[in-house]
Amino acid sequence: MFRNVAELVELAESQGKPISQIMIDAEMNFSERSRESIMEEMYRNLDVMEKAVQRGLTEDIRSHSGLTGGDAKRLQQYMKEKPFLSGKTLLNAVSMSVAVNEVNAAMGTIVATPTAGACGIVPGTLFAVSGKLNPTREEMVNYLFAAGAIGYCIANNAFISGAAGGCQAEVGSATAMAAAAIVEMAGGTPKESAQAVAIALKNMLGLVCDPVAGLVEVPCVKRNAMGAAIATVAADMAMAGIKSVIPADEVILAMYRIGCSMPNTLKETAQGGLADTKTGRAIEAKIFGVPVNQHD
């Protein structure tokens, strides 16, 4: 079993296996289940993710609060009608990430990767990159195991929830997970996956969790979008041979320390940050019928 990213990479290299297979082996050992059973469960997760992506891109999704919905479709329409500046794969990753997060905000079915608030980044990047690399269904499942391996490392050495460590722990973790998985699917090495983790996560350090009106919508949906973009770029950087001066495990430790020193007002309490702006408080009052700036 591995405890951190360094040990994960060492196992992968010594056994000549990709990160995804190390994770599958670890899950078999931990759960005492067969490979077939574990793979079958992940195939089901993949199906749920795919349906969420398609719903967000094709249906008129709207959250109950009315704060979010329709942006995934809006971005796809923009790509069809105008000479967009970013690359197609990148914008697909962004729009598909938003699609899943909008489905979550509308109380639809998603897979928490690693949380519901950050549920768009891993599937969004997966299906966007798949459109370019044309992987088999099994390779898509392996993508999820590779992402899961990084999530396991982060969860066991820091935290993955906004309430515990701010949005850096939630969207940041998902971004790092996706970056590593993209590298593996694109044929990169375990070491390059680790570099992608470090590059992605260190660009999310200090990100606060400040949901407007306490709802996982604003700014959560758009942070998923930017997380998908960062993951995609981090993967490209790592495969280009660019290395993070600070190793992945030290970045994870830094994230943990930052989260520990972060005030509670910036940890999913809706007491600070964007939630405490004039517009944020007005939205809260409109939705819940409470006077602006009056809280228990």
XYZ file of C-alpha atoms in Angstrom:
296
model
C 0.000 0.000 0.000
C 1.114 3.591 -0.521
C 0.740 6.543 1.820
C 1.732 9.451 -0.402
C 2.459 10.409 -3.998
C 6.154 9.539 -3.767
C 5.370 6.000 -2.615
C 2.686 5.681 -5.269
C 5.137 6.635 -8.020
C 7.802 4.315 -6.590
C 5.385 1.374 -6.628
C 4.269 2.150 -10.172
C 7.836 2.351 -11.435
C 9.135 -0.690 -9.566
C 6.243 -2.852 -10.753
C 6.125 -1.392 -14.250
C 2.469 -0.481 -13.865
C 0.509 2.746 -14.382
C -0.862 4.542 -11.337
C -4.377 3.306 -12.083
C -3.329 -0.328 -11.740
C -1.552 0.337 -8.457
C -4.796 1.828 -7.174
C -6.836 -1.160 -8.355
C -4.395 -3.537 -6.631
C -4.620 -1.486 -3.437
C -8.416 -1.522 -3.543
C -8.436 -5.297 -4.046
C -6.156 -5.736 -1.049
C -8.072 -3.312 1.155
C -11.617 -4.405 0.305
C -10.826 -8.072 -0.313
C -12.955 -7.888 -3.447
C -12.196 -9.234 -6.886
C -10.840 -7.096 -9.684
C -14.019 -7.753 -11.632
C -16.212 -6.483 -8.808
C -14.141 -3.329 -8.369
C -14.056 -2.614 -12.088
C -17.802 -3.166 -12.377
C -18.452 -0.572 -9.686
C -16.230 1.980 -11.413
C -17.957 1.326 -14.741
C -21.213 2.261 -13.009
C -19.621 5.461 -11.744
C -18.460 6.233 -15.270
C -22.009 5.790 -16.564
C -23.369 8.200 -13.946
C -20.726 10.753 -14.866
C -21.462 10.452 -18.567
C -25.177 10.968 -18.014
C -24.497 14.046 -15.894
C -22.270 15.531 -18.610
C -24.902 14.914 -21.269
C -27.698 16.337 -19.113
C -25.763 19.505 -18.456
C -24.912 19.974 -22.135
C -28.325 19.203 -23.609
C -31.050 19.936 -21.046
C -32.229 23.238 -19.664
C -30.667 22.737 -16.252
C -31.520 25.262 -13.553
C -30.932 25.102 -9.815
C -33.817 25.568 -7.400
C -32.352 28.883 -6.252
C -32.087 30.102 -9.845
C -28.464 31.110 -9.292
C -26.907 28.642 -11.714
C -27.695 26.709 -14.854
C -27.324 26.934 -18.609
C -23.690 28.035 -18.723
C -22.389 24.699 -20.027
C -24.764 24.930 -22.994
C -23.922 28.603 -23.408
C -20.205 27.852 -23.752
C -20.817 25.078 -26.269
C -22.936 27.458 -28.334
C -20.192 30.079 -28.188
C -17.715 27.504 -29.502
C -19.985 26.819 -32.472
C -20.683 30.428 -33.371
C -17.530 32.410 -32.624
C -13.759 32.115 -33.156
C -12.946 31.097 -29.587
C -9.495 31.831 -28.243
C -8.796 28.772 -26.092
C -8.281 25.289 -27.521
C -11.238 23.016 -28.197
C -10.191 20.342 -25.699
C -9.684 22.956 -23.000
C -13.066 24.596 -23.536
C -14.782 21.219 -23.733
C -13.220 20.363 -20.381
C -14.506 23.630 -18.958
C -18.024 23.282 -20.336
C -18.332 19.606 -19.370
C -17.081 20.357 -15.879
C -19.668 23.100 -15.569
C -22.318 20.731 -16.951
C -21.780 18.207 -14.166
C -21.634 20.855 -11.460
C -24.833 22.449 -12.739
C -26.549 19.069 -12.542
C -25.341 18.776 -8.954
C -26.655 22.254 -8.107
C -30.010 21.234 -9.588
C -30.099 18.202 -7.260
C -29.268 15.750 -10.046
C -27.246 12.555 -9.736
C -23.467 12.914 -9.803
C -20.386 11.143 -8.464
C -18.515 13.004 -5.733
C -14.932 13.319 -6.999
C -13.808 13.859 -4.315
C -16.824 15.904 -3.142
C -20.128 17.019 -4.616
C -18.933 20.615 -4.723
C -15.977 19.599 -6.900
C -17.795 16.914 -8.864
C -17.318 18.448 -12.315
C -13.548 18.521 -12.754
C -12.668 14.829 -13.026
C -15.544 13.836 -15.355
C -15.350 17.094 -17.285
C -11.695 16.611 -18.133
C -12.194 12.895 -18.708
C -14.811 13.282 -21.412
C -13.094 16.275 -22.987
C -9.740 14.501 -23.252
C -11.498 11.347 -24.423
C -12.819 13.311 -27.370
C -9.220 13.872 -28.440
C -7.538 10.615 -27.436
C -10.392 8.170 -28.234
C -9.750 5.797 -25.309
C -11.501 2.490 -24.741
C -14.123 2.288 -22.027
C -11.620 0.430 -19.855
C -9.063 3.209 -20.317
C -11.694 5.713 -19.218
C -12.281 3.664 -16.072
C -8.523 3.551 -15.497
C -8.576 7.361 -15.650
C -10.904 7.331 -12.656
C -8.646 4.969 -10.722
C -5.624 7.167 -11.446
C -7.546 10.188 -10.177
C -8.672 8.189 -7.154
C -5.101 7.291 -6.254
C -4.185 10.964 -5.993
C -7.356 11.703 -4.053
C -6.403 8.938 -1.642
C -2.972 10.495 -1.086
C -4.437 13.946 -0.479
C -7.214 12.720 1.819
C -4.751 10.791 3.977
C -2.237 13.620 4.299
C -4.412 16.744 4.234
C -8.139 17.181 3.570
C -10.564 17.197 0.654
C -13.506 19.213 1.979
C -14.087 22.933 1.867
C -15.326 22.891 5.443
C -12.011 21.449 6.619
C -9.507 23.270 4.451
C -11.176 25.761 2.138
C -11.844 25.376 -1.551
C -8.156 24.604 -2.129
C -8.894 21.282 -0.429
C -11.984 20.623 -2.506
C -11.636 22.060 -6.006
C -7.863 22.017 -5.569
C -7.818 18.297 -4.814
C -10.107 17.525 -7.749
C -7.875 19.589 -10.026
C -4.781 17.668 -8.932
C -6.592 14.351 -9.341
C -7.673 15.220 -12.868
C -4.221 16.490 -13.865
C -2.582 13.191 -12.904
C -5.234 11.148 -14.679
C -4.949 13.187 -17.872
C -1.216 12.502 -17.963
C -1.740 8.758 -17.630
C -4.429 8.629 -20.307
C -2.201 10.632 -22.659
C 0.636 8.139 -22.220
C 2.694 10.035 -19.668
C 4.735 8.465 -16.893
C 3.896 8.162 -13.194
C 6.559 10.770 -12.459
C 4.903 13.154 -14.925
C 1.564 12.536 -13.221
C 3.166 13.522 -9.920
C 4.561 16.684 -11.479
C 1.096 17.510 -12.827
C -0.328 17.092 -9.319
C 2.203 19.536 -7.894
C 1.745 22.088 -10.679
C -2.042 21.946 -10.466
C -2.434 22.006 -6.705
C 0.095 24.744 -6.000
C -1.911 27.028 -8.273
C -4.957 26.484 -6.062
C -3.261 27.108 -2.720
C -5.064 29.561 -0.476
C -8.379 29.269 -2.346
C -11.138 29.952 0.187
C -14.540 28.301 0.453
C -17.104 31.117 0.472
C -20.423 29.867 -0.974
C -22.946 32.638 -1.468
C -26.014 32.025 0.717
C -24.354 28.783 1.827
C -25.313 27.068 -1.433
C -22.859 24.998 -3.477
C -23.405 27.140 -6.568
C -21.694 30.537 -6.494
C -18.742 30.582 -6.983
C -18.469 26.775 -6.932
C -19.635 26.071 -10.489
C -17.187 28.481 -12.086
C -14.387 27.264 -9.836
C -14.985 23.803 -11.251
C -14.608 25.347 -14.697
C -11.272 26.912 -13.862
C -10.127 23.775 -12.069
C -10.695 21.798 -15.257
C -8.668 24.347 -17.209
C -5.806 24.283 -14.715
C -5.770 20.462 -14.677
C -5.539 20.303 -18.462
C -2.741 22.869 -18.672
C -0.859 21.292 -15.747
C -0.918 17.937 -17.551
C 0.493 19.497 -20.710
C 3.199 21.281 -18.738
C 4.235 18.083 -16.957
C 4.378 16.085 -20.183
C 6.452 18.848 -21.751
C 9.080 18.116 -19.125
C 8.312 21.070 -16.872
C 8.862 20.193 -13.216
C 7.568 21.684 -10.011
C 10.389 22.860 -7.761
C 8.288 21.787 -4.775
C 7.392 18.038 -4.884
C 3.758 16.966 -4.888
C 3.738 15.672 -1.319
C 5.209 18.922 -0.029
C 2.572 20.886 -1.938
C -0.093 18.718 -0.283
C 1.474 19.401 3.125
C 1.548 23.121 2.370
C -2.132 22.968 1.459
C -2.831 21.268 4.775
C -0.963 23.906 6.765
C -2.663 26.731 4.896
C -6.043 25.148 5.567
C -5.283 24.794 9.265
C -4.418 28.485 9.506
C -7.409 29.617 7.439
C -10.141 31.328 9.497
C -13.487 29.556 9.821
C -15.192 32.438 8.033
C -13.506 31.146 4.859
C -14.383 27.468 5.312
C -17.845 26.911 3.854
C -19.589 28.960 6.538
C -20.806 31.665 4.135
C -19.493 34.256 6.580
C -16.659 35.691 4.509
C -15.258 36.162 1.034
C -17.756 36.408 -1.807
C -20.571 35.366 0.518
C -20.003 38.520 2.545
C -20.150 40.963 -0.362
C -23.057 43.347 -0.820
C -24.440 41.268 -3.686
C -23.794 38.007 -1.842
C -25.786 39.175 1.174
C -28.585 40.477 -1.031
C -28.854 37.082 -2.724
C -28.954 35.379 0.669
C -31.729 37.687 1.840
C -33.745 37.119 -1.317
C -33.488 33.332 -1.151
C -33.979 32.843 2.574
C -35.869 35.989 3.489
C -33.395 37.142 6.105
C -32.240 40.713 6.655
C -28.906 41.513 5.050
C -25.945 41.062 7.456
C -28.134 39.484 10.132
C -27.043 35.990 11.156
C -27.449 33.639 14.063
